[in-house]
mmCIF file of C-alpha atoms and ligand atoms in Angstrom:
data_model
loop_
_atom_site.group_PDB
_atom_site.id
_atom_site.type_symbol
_atom_site.label_atom_id
_atom_site.label_comp_id
_atom_site.label_asym_id
_atom_site.label_seq_id
_atom_site.Cartn_x
_atom_site.Cartn_y
_atom_site.Cartn_z
ATOM 1 C CA MET C 159 17.051 -3.982 -9.581
ATOM 2 C CA LYS C 160 15.287 -7.511 -8.995
ATOM 3 C CA THR C 161 15.715 -10.671 -11.282
ATOM 4 C CA ILE C 162 13.457 -13.857 -10.856
ATOM 5 C CA GLY C 163 14.410 -16.255 -8.036
ATOM 6 C CA LYS C 164 17.301 -13.524 -6.729
ATOM 7 C CA SER C 165 17.538 -10.883 -4.116
ATOM 8 C CA LEU C 166 17.540 -7.336 -5.306
ATOM 9 C CA SER C 167 20.722 -6.012 -6.693
ATOM 10 C CA ILE C 168 21.913 -2.616 -7.014
ATOM 11 C CA GLU C 169 23.104 -1.368 -10.137
ATOM 12 C CA GLU C 170 23.807 1.297 -13.168
ATOM 13 C CA VAL C 171 21.101 1.973 -14.704
ATOM 14 C CA GLU C 172 20.634 4.436 -17.673
ATOM 15 C CA VAL C 173 17.293 6.313 -17.328
ATOM 16 C CA ALA C 174 16.062 7.757 -20.726
ATOM 17 C CA PRO C 175 14.289 11.240 -20.636
ATOM 18 C CA PRO C 176 10.742 11.682 -20.376
ATOM 19 C CA LYS C 177 9.027 11.394 -23.515
ATOM 20 C CA ALA C 178 5.720 12.940 -24.500
ATOM 21 C CA ARG C 179 3.086 13.063 -21.165
ATOM 22 C CA GLU C 180 5.636 11.691 -19.109
ATOM 23 C CA VAL C 181 8.169 12.625 -16.110
ATOM 24 C CA ARG C 182 11.379 12.041 -15.124
ATOM 25 C CA VAL C 183 11.584 11.946 -10.925
ATOM 26 C CA LYS C 184 14.704 12.063 -8.581
ATOM 27 C CA ILE C 185 13.290 9.942 -5.621
ATOM 28 C CA VAL C 186 14.488 11.449 -2.533
ATOM 29 C CA ALA C 187 12.875 8.334 -0.067
ATOM 30 C CA THR C 188 10.651 5.026 -0.404
ATOM 31 C CA GLY C 189 9.556 2.674 1.584
ATOM 32 C CA ILE C 190 8.962 -0.850 1.366
ATOM 33 C CA CYS C 191 5.521 -1.535 1.455
ATOM 34 C CA GLY C 192 3.941 -5.653 2.154
ATOM 35 C CA THR C 193 3.248 -5.507 -1.751
ATOM 36 C CA ASP C 194 7.235 -4.939 -2.795
ATOM 37 C CA ASP C 195 7.491 -8.517 -0.907
ATOM 38 C CA HIS C 196 4.905 -10.425 -2.758
ATOM 39 C CA VAL C 197 7.238 -9.016 -5.917
ATOM 40 C CA LEU C 198 10.105 -10.486 -4.997
ATOM 41 C CA LYS C 199 9.044 -13.690 -3.957
ATOM 42 C CA GLY C 200 7.298 -14.040 -7.268
ATOM 43 C CA SER C 201 3.470 -14.063 -5.512
ATOM 44 C CA PHE C 202 3.025 -10.714 -7.362
ATOM 45 C CA PRO C 203 0.699 -11.134 -10.824
ATOM 46 C CA ASN C 204 2.057 -10.378 -14.538
ATOM 47 C CA VAL C 205 5.202 -8.869 -12.963
ATOM 48 C CA ASP C 206 8.303 -9.104 -16.148
ATOM 49 C CA PHE C 207 12.005 -9.740 -14.753
ATOM 50 C CA PRO C 208 14.016 -7.972 -14.513
ATOM 51 C CA VAL C 209 12.310 -5.070 -12.687
ATOM 52 C CA ILE C 210 12.844 -2.298 -10.609
ATOM 53 C CA PRO C 211 10.386 -2.618 -7.988
ATOM 54 C CA GLY C 212 8.960 -0.192 -5.555
ATOM 55 C CA HIS C 213 6.221 1.855 -5.284
ATOM 56 C CA GLU C 214 6.365 3.976 -1.854
ATOM 57 C CA GLY C 215 8.228 6.919 -2.862
ATOM 58 C CA ALA C 216 8.590 10.374 -2.695
ATOM 59 C CA GLY C 217 10.742 12.851 -4.947
ATOM 60 C CA ILE C 218 11.360 16.184 -6.946
ATOM 61 C CA VAL C 219 10.410 16.369 -10.558
ATOM 62 C CA GLU C 220 13.538 16.412 -12.259
ATOM 63 C CA SER C 221 11.833 17.150 -16.341
ATOM 64 C CA VAL C 222 8.892 16.624 -18.303
ATOM 65 C CA GLY C 223 8.263 15.374 -21.750
ATOM 66 C CA GLU C 224 6.066 17.557 -24.066
ATOM 67 C CA GLY C 225 2.467 18.417 -23.123
ATOM 68 C CA VAL C 226 2.443 18.113 -19.488
ATOM 69 C CA THR C 227 0.953 20.422 -17.440
ATOM 70 C CA CYS C 228 0.619 18.695 -14.085
ATOM 71 C CA VAL C 229 4.096 19.274 -12.942
ATOM 72 C CA LYS C 230 6.844 21.135 -13.539
ATOM 73 C CA PRO C 231 10.906 20.419 -12.845
ATOM 74 C CA GLY C 232 11.557 21.798 -9.148
ATOM 75 C CA ASP C 233 8.366 20.656 -7.835
ATOM 76 C CA LYS C 234 7.832 17.956 -5.069
ATOM 77 C CA VAL C 235 5.856 14.900 -5.550
ATOM 78 C CA ILE C 236 4.452 11.705 -4.668
ATOM 79 C CA PRO C 237 4.260 9.007 -7.673
ATOM 80 C CA LEU C 238 1.117 7.044 -7.674
ATOM 81 C CA CYS C 239 0.319 3.448 -7.577
ATOM 82 C CA LEU C 240 -2.804 3.906 -9.042
ATOM 83 C CA PRO C 241 -3.352 6.230 -11.811
ATOM 84 C CA GLN C 242 -5.862 8.903 -12.400
ATOM 85 C CA CYS C 243 -5.963 9.762 -15.907
ATOM 86 C CA GLY C 244 -9.207 11.587 -15.260
ATOM 87 C CA GLU C 245 -10.740 11.130 -18.563
ATOM 88 C CA CYS C 246 -12.288 7.100 -18.481
ATOM 89 C CA SER C 247 -15.344 6.211 -17.355
ATOM 90 C CA PHE C 248 -13.565 4.232 -14.077
ATOM 91 C CA CYS C 249 -12.005 7.756 -13.477
ATOM 92 C CA LEU C 250 -15.515 9.681 -13.916
ATOM 93 C CA ASN C 251 -17.150 7.305 -11.971
ATOM 94 C CA PRO C 252 -16.938 8.379 -8.132
ATOM 95 C CA ASN C 253 -17.651 5.244 -6.909
ATOM 96 C CA THR C 254 -14.606 3.728 -7.662
ATOM 97 C CA ASN C 255 -10.653 4.980 -7.519
ATOM 98 C CA CYS C 256 -9.336 2.400 -9.974
ATOM 99 C CA CYS C 257 -8.674 4.324 -13.184
ATOM 100 C CA LEU C 258 -9.104 1.716 -16.215
ATOM 101 C CA GLN C 259 -5.541 2.210 -16.346
ATOM 102 C CA THR C 260 -4.260 0.626 -13.500
ATOM 103 C CA HIS C 261 -2.106 -2.844 -13.236
ATOM 104 C CA LEU C 262 -5.442 -4.596 -12.577
ATOM 105 C CA TYR C 263 -6.972 -3.866 -15.954
ATOM 106 C CA GLN C 264 -3.533 -3.344 -18.531
ATOM 107 C CA SER C 265 0.220 -4.310 -18.020
ATOM 108 C CA GLN C 266 2.566 -0.980 -16.048
ATOM 109 C CA ASN C 267 5.350 -3.207 -16.862
ATOM 110 C CA LEU C 268 6.100 -1.026 -19.486
ATOM 111 C CA MET C 269 5.386 2.765 -20.218
ATOM 112 C CA PRO C 270 2.221 3.498 -22.209
ATOM 113 C CA ASP C 271 3.728 3.352 -25.507
ATOM 114 C CA LYS C 272 5.472 -0.605 -24.693
ATOM 115 C CA THR C 273 8.978 0.819 -24.181
ATOM 116 C CA SER C 274 10.934 1.152 -21.407
ATOM 117 C CA ARG C 275 12.985 3.930 -20.234
ATOM 118 C CA PHE C 276 15.226 1.679 -18.016
ATOM 119 C CA THR C 277 18.457 0.182 -19.616
ATOM 120 C CA CYS C 278 21.333 -2.101 -17.674
ATOM 121 C CA LYS C 279 24.543 -2.942 -19.550
ATOM 122 C CA GLY C 280 22.848 -2.573 -22.972
ATOM 123 C CA LYS C 281 19.464 -4.855 -21.692
ATOM 124 C CA GLN C 282 15.949 -3.514 -21.057
ATOM 125 C CA VAL C 283 14.609 -3.195 -17.604
ATOM 126 C CA TYR C 284 11.213 -3.276 -16.719
ATOM 127 C CA HIS C 285 8.977 -0.833 -14.632
ATOM 128 C CA PHE C 286 6.672 -1.862 -11.792
ATOM 129 C CA LEU C 287 2.849 -0.090 -11.683
ATOM 130 C CA TRP C 288 4.646 2.409 -13.868
ATOM 131 C CA ILE C 289 6.500 4.125 -11.075
ATOM 132 C CA SER C 290 9.613 2.024 -9.748
ATOM 133 C CA THR C 291 10.729 3.805 -6.949
ATOM 134 C CA PHE C 292 13.590 1.491 -5.763
ATOM 135 C CA SER C 293 15.610 3.882 -8.528
ATOM 136 C CA GLU C 294 17.618 7.411 -8.049
ATOM 137 C CA TYR C 295 15.581 8.796 -11.385
ATOM 138 C CA THR C 296 12.545 7.030 -12.554
ATOM 139 C CA VAL C 297 10.293 7.909 -15.281
ATOM 140 C CA MET C 298 6.470 7.898 -15.089
ATOM 141 C CA PRO C 299 2.983 9.066 -16.966
ATOM 142 C CA ASP C 300 2.068 12.051 -15.835
ATOM 143 C CA SER C 301 -1.778 10.398 -14.790
ATOM 144 C CA THR C 302 0.690 8.874 -12.193
ATOM 145 C CA VAL C 303 2.011 11.759 -10.326
ATOM 146 C CA VAL C 304 1.361 14.587 -8.069
ATOM 147 C CA ARG C 305 2.503 17.895 -6.690
ATOM 148 C CA ILE C 306 2.464 17.957 -3.081
ATOM 149 C CA ASP C 307 3.180 20.729 -0.609
ATOM 150 C CA ASP C 308 6.600 22.725 -0.916
ATOM 151 C CA ALA C 309 6.898 21.705 2.756
ATOM 152 C CA ALA C 310 6.357 18.326 2.878
ATOM 153 C CA PRO C 311 9.287 16.401 4.405
ATOM 154 C CA LEU C 312 10.133 13.780 1.570
ATOM 155 C CA ASP C 313 11.291 10.848 3.969
ATOM 156 C CA LYS C 314 7.845 10.681 6.190
ATOM 157 C CA VAL C 315 5.588 11.941 3.518
ATOM 158 C CA CYS C 316 6.835 9.054 0.862
ATOM 159 C CA LEU C 317 4.305 6.750 3.155
ATOM 160 C CA PHE C 318 1.224 8.716 1.908
ATOM 161 C CA GLY C 319 2.302 6.901 -2.052
ATOM 162 C CA CYS C 320 0.636 3.376 -0.313
ATOM 163 C CA GLY C 321 0.751 1.735 3.145
ATOM 164 C CA PHE C 322 -0.569 4.909 5.174
ATOM 165 C CA PRO C 323 -3.811 5.697 2.781
ATOM 166 C CA THR C 324 -4.347 2.213 2.183
ATOM 167 C CA GLY C 325 -5.378 1.489 5.915
ATOM 168 C CA TYR C 326 -6.280 4.792 6.679
ATOM 169 C CA GLY C 327 -8.862 4.854 3.643
ATOM 170 C CA ALA C 328 -10.483 1.362 4.221
ATOM 171 C CA ALA C 329 -11.402 2.398 7.493
ATOM 172 C CA VAL C 330 -12.826 5.962 6.716
ATOM 173 C CA ASN C 331 -13.823 5.222 3.091
ATOM 174 C CA THR C 332 -14.463 1.579 2.105
ATOM 175 C CA ALA C 333 -15.951 0.553 5.731
ATOM 176 C CA LYS C 334 -17.035 4.050 6.741
ATOM 177 C CA VAL C 335 -16.514 2.987 10.300
ATOM 178 C CA ALA C 336 -19.250 4.444 12.636
ATOM 179 C CA PRO C 337 -18.379 6.194 16.038
ATOM 180 C CA GLY C 338 -19.100 3.612 18.951
ATOM 181 C CA SER C 339 -18.704 0.815 16.520
ATOM 182 C CA THR C 340 -16.475 -2.395 17.101
ATOM 183 C CA CYS C 341 -13.576 -3.136 15.004
ATOM 184 C CA ALA C 342 -11.227 -6.055 14.347
ATOM 185 C CA VAL C 343 -7.756 -5.494 12.050
ATOM 186 C CA PHE C 344 -6.291 -8.709 11.015
ATOM 187 C CA GLY C 345 -2.366 -7.937 10.606
ATOM 188 C CA LEU C 346 -0.646 -5.257 12.327
ATOM 189 C CA GLY C 347 1.756 -4.107 9.843
ATOM 190 C CA GLY C 348 2.171 -0.430 8.118
ATOM 191 C CA VAL C 349 -1.118 -1.054 6.589
ATOM 192 C CA GLY C 350 -2.950 -2.594 9.529
ATOM 193 C CA LEU C 351 -1.674 -0.175 12.226
ATOM 194 C CA SER C 352 -2.932 2.517 9.624
ATOM 195 C CA VAL C 353 -6.756 0.656 9.660
ATOM 196 C CA ILE C 354 -6.134 1.444 13.313
ATOM 197 C CA MET C 355 -5.402 4.972 12.709
ATOM 198 C CA GLY C 356 -8.812 5.456 10.468
ATOM 199 C CA CYS C 357 -11.048 3.212 13.055
ATOM 200 C CA GLU C 358 -9.786 5.779 15.858
ATOM 201 C CA ALA C 359 -10.406 8.694 13.983
ATOM 202 C CA SER C 360 -13.930 7.656 13.110
ATOM 203 C CA GLY C 361 -14.625 7.377 17.129
ATOM 204 C CA ALA C 362 -14.522 3.461 16.862
ATOM 205 C CA SER C 363 -15.306 2.166 20.750
ATOM 206 C CA GLN C 364 -13.294 -0.977 20.754
ATOM 207 C CA ILE C 365 -10.812 -1.791 17.998
ATOM 208 C CA ILE C 366 -8.806 -5.160 18.449
ATOM 209 C CA GLY C 367 -5.782 -5.832 16.858
ATOM 210 C CA ILE C 368 -4.911 -9.534 15.834
ATOM 211 C CA ASP C 369 -1.184 -10.513 14.811
ATOM 212 C CA ILE C 370 1.100 -13.393 15.705
ATOM 213 C CA ASN C 371 3.396 -11.357 16.471
ATOM 214 C CA LYS C 372 3.124 -9.606 19.740
ATOM 215 C CA ASP C 373 5.881 -7.062 19.123
ATOM 216 C CA LYS C 374 3.510 -5.210 17.605
ATOM 217 C CA PHE C 375 1.075 -4.591 20.002
ATOM 218 C CA ALA C 376 2.801 -1.918 21.952
ATOM 219 C CA THR C 377 2.615 0.545 18.551
ATOM 220 C CA ALA C 378 -1.161 -0.689 17.792
ATOM 221 C CA LYS C 379 -2.130 0.265 21.236
ATOM 222 C CA ASP C 380 -0.574 3.987 20.933
ATOM 223 C CA LEU C 381 -2.571 4.296 18.245
ATOM 224 C CA GLY C 382 -6.186 3.523 19.330
ATOM 225 C CA ALA C 383 -6.314 -0.072 19.533
ATOM 226 C CA THR C 384 -8.126 -0.807 22.767
ATOM 227 C CA GLU C 385 -7.007 -4.567 22.812
ATOM 228 C CA CYS C 386 -4.444 -6.943 20.988
ATOM 229 C CA ILE C 387 -5.015 -10.979 20.521
ATOM 230 C CA ASN C 388 -2.449 -13.511 19.279
ATOM 231 C CA PRO C 389 -4.558 -16.311 17.762
ATOM 232 C CA GLN C 390 -1.718 -18.815 18.429
ATOM 233 C CA ASP C 391 -2.988 -17.963 22.676
ATOM 234 C CA PHE C 392 -6.293 -19.678 21.837
ATOM 235 C CA GLU C 393 -7.519 -23.017 21.227
ATOM 236 C CA LYS C 394 -10.514 -22.013 19.724
ATOM 237 C CA PRO C 395 -10.630 -20.212 16.207
ATOM 238 C CA ILE C 396 -10.070 -16.769 16.314
ATOM 239 C CA GLN C 397 -13.537 -15.733 15.006
ATOM 240 C CA GLU C 398 -15.235 -17.468 17.920
ATOM 241 C CA VAL C 399 -12.904 -15.523 20.206
ATOM 242 C CA LEU C 400 -13.820 -12.408 18.789
ATOM 243 C CA VAL C 401 -17.702 -13.195 18.861
ATOM 244 C CA GLU C 402 -17.436 -13.896 22.433
ATOM 245 C CA MET C 403 -15.504 -10.419 23.055
ATOM 246 C CA THR C 404 -18.330 -8.421 21.230
ATOM 247 C CA GLY C 405 -21.668 -10.426 21.597
ATOM 248 C CA HIS C 406 -22.363 -11.076 18.184
ATOM 249 C CA GLY C 407 -19.200 -10.488 16.278
ATOM 250 C CA VAL C 408 -17.591 -6.967 15.061
ATOM 251 C CA ASP C 409 -19.311 -4.145 13.511
ATOM 252 C CA TYR C 410 -15.929 -4.104 11.075
ATOM 253 C CA ALA C 411 -13.325 -6.447 10.390
ATOM 254 C CA PHE C 412 -10.464 -5.919 8.048
ATOM 255 C CA GLU C 413 -8.071 -8.301 6.596
ATOM 256 C CA ALA C 414 -4.435 -6.394 6.267
ATOM 257 C CA ILE C 415 -2.159 -9.979 6.106
ATOM 258 C CA GLY C 416 -2.992 -11.167 2.586
ATOM 259 C CA ARG C 417 -4.116 -14.360 3.409
ATOM 260 C CA VAL C 418 -7.271 -16.739 2.712
ATOM 261 C CA ASP C 419 -7.534 -18.362 6.166
ATOM 262 C CA THR C 420 -7.122 -14.914 7.855
ATOM 263 C CA LEU C 421 -9.422 -13.527 5.134
ATOM 264 C CA THR C 422 -12.232 -16.120 6.048
ATOM 265 C CA ALA C 423 -11.911 -15.846 9.675
ATOM 266 C CA ALA C 424 -12.211 -12.127 9.857
ATOM 267 C CA LEU C 425 -15.471 -12.447 7.494
ATOM 268 C CA ALA C 426 -16.721 -14.958 10.144
ATOM 269 C CA SER C 427 -15.649 -12.484 13.385
ATOM 270 C CA CYS C 428 -18.649 -9.782 11.861
ATOM 271 C CA HIS C 429 -21.910 -9.420 13.066
ATOM 272 C CA ARG C 430 -24.317 -11.293 10.924
ATOM 273 C CA GLY C 431 -26.581 -8.953 10.768
ATOM 274 C CA SER C 432 -24.997 -5.509 9.975
ATOM 275 C CA GLY C 433 -21.051 -6.479 9.732
ATOM 276 C CA VAL C 434 -18.721 -5.297 7.301
ATOM 277 C CA CYS C 435 -15.609 -7.397 6.143
ATOM 278 C CA VAL C 436 -13.073 -5.506 4.094
ATOM 279 C CA MET C 437 -10.558 -7.129 2.567
ATOM 280 C CA VAL C 438 -6.951 -4.985 2.255
ATOM 281 C CA GLY C 439 -4.564 -7.584 2.244
ATOM 282 C CA GLU C 440 -3.681 -8.892 -1.411
ATOM 283 C CA PRO C 441 -4.369 -12.494 -1.572
ATOM 284 C CA PRO C 442 -1.566 -14.802 -3.551
ATOM 285 C CA PRO C 443 -2.697 -15.088 -7.213
ATOM 286 C CA GLY C 444 -5.117 -17.986 -8.017
ATOM 287 C CA SER C 445 -6.589 -18.694 -4.402
ATOM 288 C CA GLN C 446 -9.751 -19.311 -3.743
ATOM 289 C CA LEU C 447 -12.427 -18.000 -0.930
ATOM 290 C CA SER C 448 -14.548 -20.302 0.241
ATOM 291 C CA PHE C 449 -17.419 -19.820 2.735
ATOM 292 C CA ASP C 450 -20.889 -20.655 3.495
ATOM 293 C CA PRO C 451 -22.858 -18.081 1.380
ATOM 294 C CA MET C 452 -25.738 -18.355 4.158
ATOM 295 C CA MET C 453 -23.537 -15.991 6.373
ATOM 296 C CA LEU C 454 -24.166 -13.278 3.629
ATOM 297 C CA PHE C 455 -27.977 -13.685 3.799
ATOM 298 C CA THR C 456 -28.997 -11.628 6.763
ATOM 299 C CA GLY C 457 -27.016 -8.775 6.188
ATOM 300 C CA LEU C 458 -23.057 -9.315 6.490
ATOM 301 C CA THR C 459 -21.056 -7.267 3.799
ATOM 302 C CA LEU C 460 -17.746 -8.574 1.853
ATOM 303 C CA LYS C 461 -16.193 -5.672 0.797
ATOM 304 C CA GLY C 462 -12.321 -5.013 -1.103
ATOM 305 C CA SER C 463 -10.297 -1.880 -0.640
ATOM 306 C CA ILE C 464 -7.621 -0.908 -2.864
ATOM 307 C CA LEU C 465 -5.217 2.330 -1.975
ATOM 308 C CA GLY C 466 -8.410 3.072 0.471
ATOM 309 C CA GLY C 467 -10.307 3.725 -2.054
ATOM 310 C CA TRP C 468 -8.601 7.207 -2.726
ATOM 311 C CA LYS C 469 -8.794 8.668 -6.249
ATOM 312 C CA MET C 470 -4.890 9.212 -5.711
ATOM 313 C CA LYS C 471 -4.458 12.520 -7.883
ATOM 314 C CA ASP C 472 -6.836 14.395 -6.045
ATOM 315 C CA SER C 473 -6.694 13.139 -2.676
ATOM 316 C CA ILE C 474 -3.162 12.306 -1.687
ATOM 317 C CA PRO C 475 -1.941 16.251 -1.855
ATOM 318 C CA LYS C 476 -5.149 16.924 0.131
ATOM 319 C CA LEU C 477 -3.727 13.964 2.866
ATOM 320 C CA VAL C 478 -0.415 15.294 2.759
ATOM 321 C CA THR C 479 -1.789 19.124 3.552
ATOM 322 C CA GLY C 480 -3.643 17.198 6.282
ATOM 323 C CA TYR C 481 -0.773 15.660 7.610
ATOM 324 C CA LEU C 482 1.580 19.209 8.024
ATOM 325 C CA GLN C 483 -1.435 20.081 10.098
ATOM 326 C CA LYS C 484 -1.018 17.582 12.416
ATOM 327 C CA LYS C 485 -4.091 15.478 11.506
ATOM 328 C CA PHE C 486 -2.504 12.217 10.979
ATOM 329 C CA LYS C 487 0.709 10.573 12.398
ATOM 330 C CA PRO C 488 2.147 8.098 9.846
ATOM 331 C CA ASP C 489 5.482 8.794 11.188
ATOM 332 C CA VAL C 490 5.104 6.528 13.989
ATOM 333 C CA LEU C 491 4.942 4.196 11.721
ATOM 334 C CA ILE C 492 8.951 4.567 10.741
ATOM 335 C CA THR C 493 11.236 2.558 12.844
ATOM 336 C CA HIS C 494 14.090 2.061 10.308
ATOM 337 C CA ASN C 495 15.809 5.100 8.217
ATOM 338 C CA LEU C 496 18.139 3.241 6.229
ATOM 339 C CA PRO C 497 20.605 4.346 3.230
ATOM 340 C CA PHE C 498 19.565 2.661 -0.169
ATOM 341 C CA SER C 499 22.326 0.395 -0.059
ATOM 342 C CA GLU C 500 20.748 -1.583 2.743
ATOM 343 C CA ILE C 501 17.453 -2.149 0.781
ATOM 344 C CA ASN C 502 17.985 -6.336 1.212
ATOM 345 C CA GLU C 503 18.617 -5.587 4.823
ATOM 346 C CA GLY C 504 15.248 -3.698 4.731
ATOM 347 C CA PHE C 505 13.154 -6.639 3.421
ATOM 348 C CA GLU C 506 14.806 -8.874 6.015
ATOM 349 C CA LEU C 507 13.782 -6.460 8.675
ATOM 350 C CA LEU C 508 10.001 -6.632 7.547
ATOM 351 C CA ARG C 509 10.003 -10.311 7.167
ATOM 352 C CA ALA C 510 11.360 -10.931 10.452
ATOM 353 C CA GLY C 511 8.753 -8.972 11.710
ATOM 354 C CA LYS C 512 11.358 -6.325 13.605
ATOM 355 C CA SER C 513 10.423 -3.307 11.404
ATOM 356 C CA ILE C 514 7.488 -1.652 10.397
ATOM 357 C CA LYS C 515 8.308 1.094 8.011
ATOM 358 C CA ASN C 516 11.747 1.169 6.466
ATOM 359 C CA ILE C 517 12.368 4.511 4.797
ATOM 360 C CA PHE C 518 15.425 4.428 2.496
ATOM 361 C CA ILE C 519 17.406 7.680 1.359
ATOM 362 C CA ASP C 520 21.007 8.193 0.084
ATOM 363 C CA PHE C 521 20.379 6.841 -3.371
HETATM 364 P P1 PAD E 739 3.738 -6.225 6.831
HETATM 365 O O1 PAD E 739 3.953 -7.269 6.397
HETATM 366 O O2 PAD E 739 3.933 -4.972 7.424
HETATM 367 O O3 PAD E 739 2.313 -6.936 7.844
HETATM 368 C C1 PAD E 739 1.892 -8.280 7.602
HETATM 369 C C2 PAD E 739 0.992 -8.122 9.658
HETATM 370 O O4 PAD E 739 0.566 -9.326 9.100
HETATM 371 C C3 PAD E 739 2.722 -8.446 10.305
HETATM 372 O O5 PAD E 739 2.684 -7.359 11.417
HETATM 373 C C4 PAD E 739 2.437 -10.461 10.206
HETATM 374 O O6 PAD E 739 3.097 -10.285 11.261
HETATM 375 C C5 PAD E 739 0.993 -10.474 10.542
HETATM 376 N N1 PAD E 739 0.672 -11.834 9.910
HETATM 377 C C6 PAD E 739 1.212 -12.441 9.291
HETATM 378 N N2 PAD E 739 0.716 -13.589 9.375
HETATM 379 C C7 PAD E 739 -0.180 -13.561 9.894
HETATM 380 C C8 PAD E 739 -1.396 -14.522 10.680
HETATM 381 N N3 PAD E 739 -1.578 -15.909 10.019
HETATM 382 N N4 PAD E 739 -2.561 -14.220 11.286
HETATM 383 C C9 PAD E 739 -2.108 -12.883 11.823
HETATM 384 N N5 PAD E 739 -1.702 -11.907 11.481
HETATM 385 C C10 PAD E 739 -0.294 -12.199 10.902
HETATM 386 O O7 PAD E 739 2.921 -5.975 5.317
HETATM 387 P P2 PAD E 739 1.908 -4.590 4.919
HETATM 388 O O8 PAD E 739 1.193 -3.983 6.171
HETATM 389 O O9 PAD E 739 2.889 -3.482 4.096
HETATM 390 O O10 PAD E 739 0.864 -5.202 3.844
HETATM 391 C C11 PAD E 739 -0.459 -5.995 4.364
HETATM 392 C C12 PAD E 739 -1.049 -6.084 2.750
HETATM 393 O O11 PAD E 739 -1.663 -5.512 2.621
HETATM 394 C C13 PAD E 739 -0.228 -7.219 2.128
HETATM 395 O O12 PAD E 739 -0.588 -8.540 1.446
HETATM 396 C C14 PAD E 739 -0.076 -6.113 1.116
HETATM 397 O O13 PAD E 739 0.406 -6.643 -0.499
HETATM 398 C C15 PAD E 739 -1.402 -5.498 1.512
HETATM 399 C C16 PAD E 739 -1.368 -4.299 0.408
HETATM 400 N N6 PAD E 739 -2.852 -3.789 -0.144
HETATM 401 C C17 PAD E 739 -2.873 -2.873 -0.159
HETATM 402 C C18 PAD E 739 -4.208 -2.396 -1.312
HETATM 403 O O14 PAD E 739 -4.423 -1.317 -1.950
HETATM 404 N N7 PAD E 739 -5.446 -3.567 -1.131
HETATM 405 C C19 PAD E 739 -1.967 -1.916 -0.757
HETATM 406 C C20 PAD E 739 -0.803 -1.859 -0.003
HETATM 407 C C21 PAD E 739 -0.215 -3.184 0.954
HETATM 408 ZN ZN1 ZN E 740 1.603 -1.111 -1.377
HETATM 409 ZN ZN1 ZN E 741 -8.654 6.907 -15.641
#
């Protein structure tokens, strides 16, 4: 549980039974995503405190409320940080994965009936993105949970709740990386390394990883980066280095850090006539991007990508099945398996650049 200005504290929380169209899930494993760190630092917009964060989990359905037909007790599931209600105009639009129920359009700090299922010492605790996976039990609407293959190892496939599909999908869905192309990936955390996996799977011939932490380079190269560079090793701006390395700039640049300066650099490192820059990292709330609009005049494209463009209910079970068929290897990202009691140590490891993905079990 997180109270503003404090680190996470582990508390006894009462988790009420699911109401109609809600599901109560026993979380078996959860990861930390960079977005959870934004929540702890207070830079994720519109979070109410005290809150139970966490959105990269996997578990087992414990009970369901009236009218729930998509899952039943005992099913292995992944909670979805982007709902898919299946009925709104955005769900019916094949060109967006952002259901109108997502946190960008309405608050998910309480259940749809505007009450919380969490109580601690008699006080209401808020939900996060409707799924709050940093909890042994959690309740979510049925639009934000999906059944996965019974054979899926939950301590691995929890990564399909956010980080892996976000990065992989940014390459294969949003950018649609073409075979033989050049790619630059800014930020080699869980998300950026998953972008590299997507670029590699798409047949990119040059994949340049960019990070200020050289310890990330070995994993990036194992996953398909052809070279890795640290902007601090150069006197000139990194975009100039990338343009020189590739002739006229990269075909695709991905920002997977969440900073405006690196987003501007990613944009400027793209091929002016046909480059595609994809914003994946979440910039601080209220920030503004400033660049010469003439950059776009000759064909450069700037796009955003949330959750890799996947409609989560449709896609996550298929991705998990693909994992079981060894099509993806997101477990390479798991550097630490820790008991849930060490969740704060997990955030410290992430901030110190000493971990990629921390997975928590043993609630
Ligand atoms: P992470 O902290 O594991 O990785 C960030 C990486 O960026 C680290 O390797 C840092 O060393 C590196 N870095 C930091 N500053 C710089 C810099 N100035 N130049 C170069 N490299 C730098 O986080 P993550 O991979 O879990 O998440 C990355 C971002 O993606 C973060 O902003 C998160 O909120 C966002 C995100 N977006 C979505 C989405 O749907 N678009 C989903 C999940 C996460
Ligand atoms: Zn995330
Ligand atoms: Zn919808």
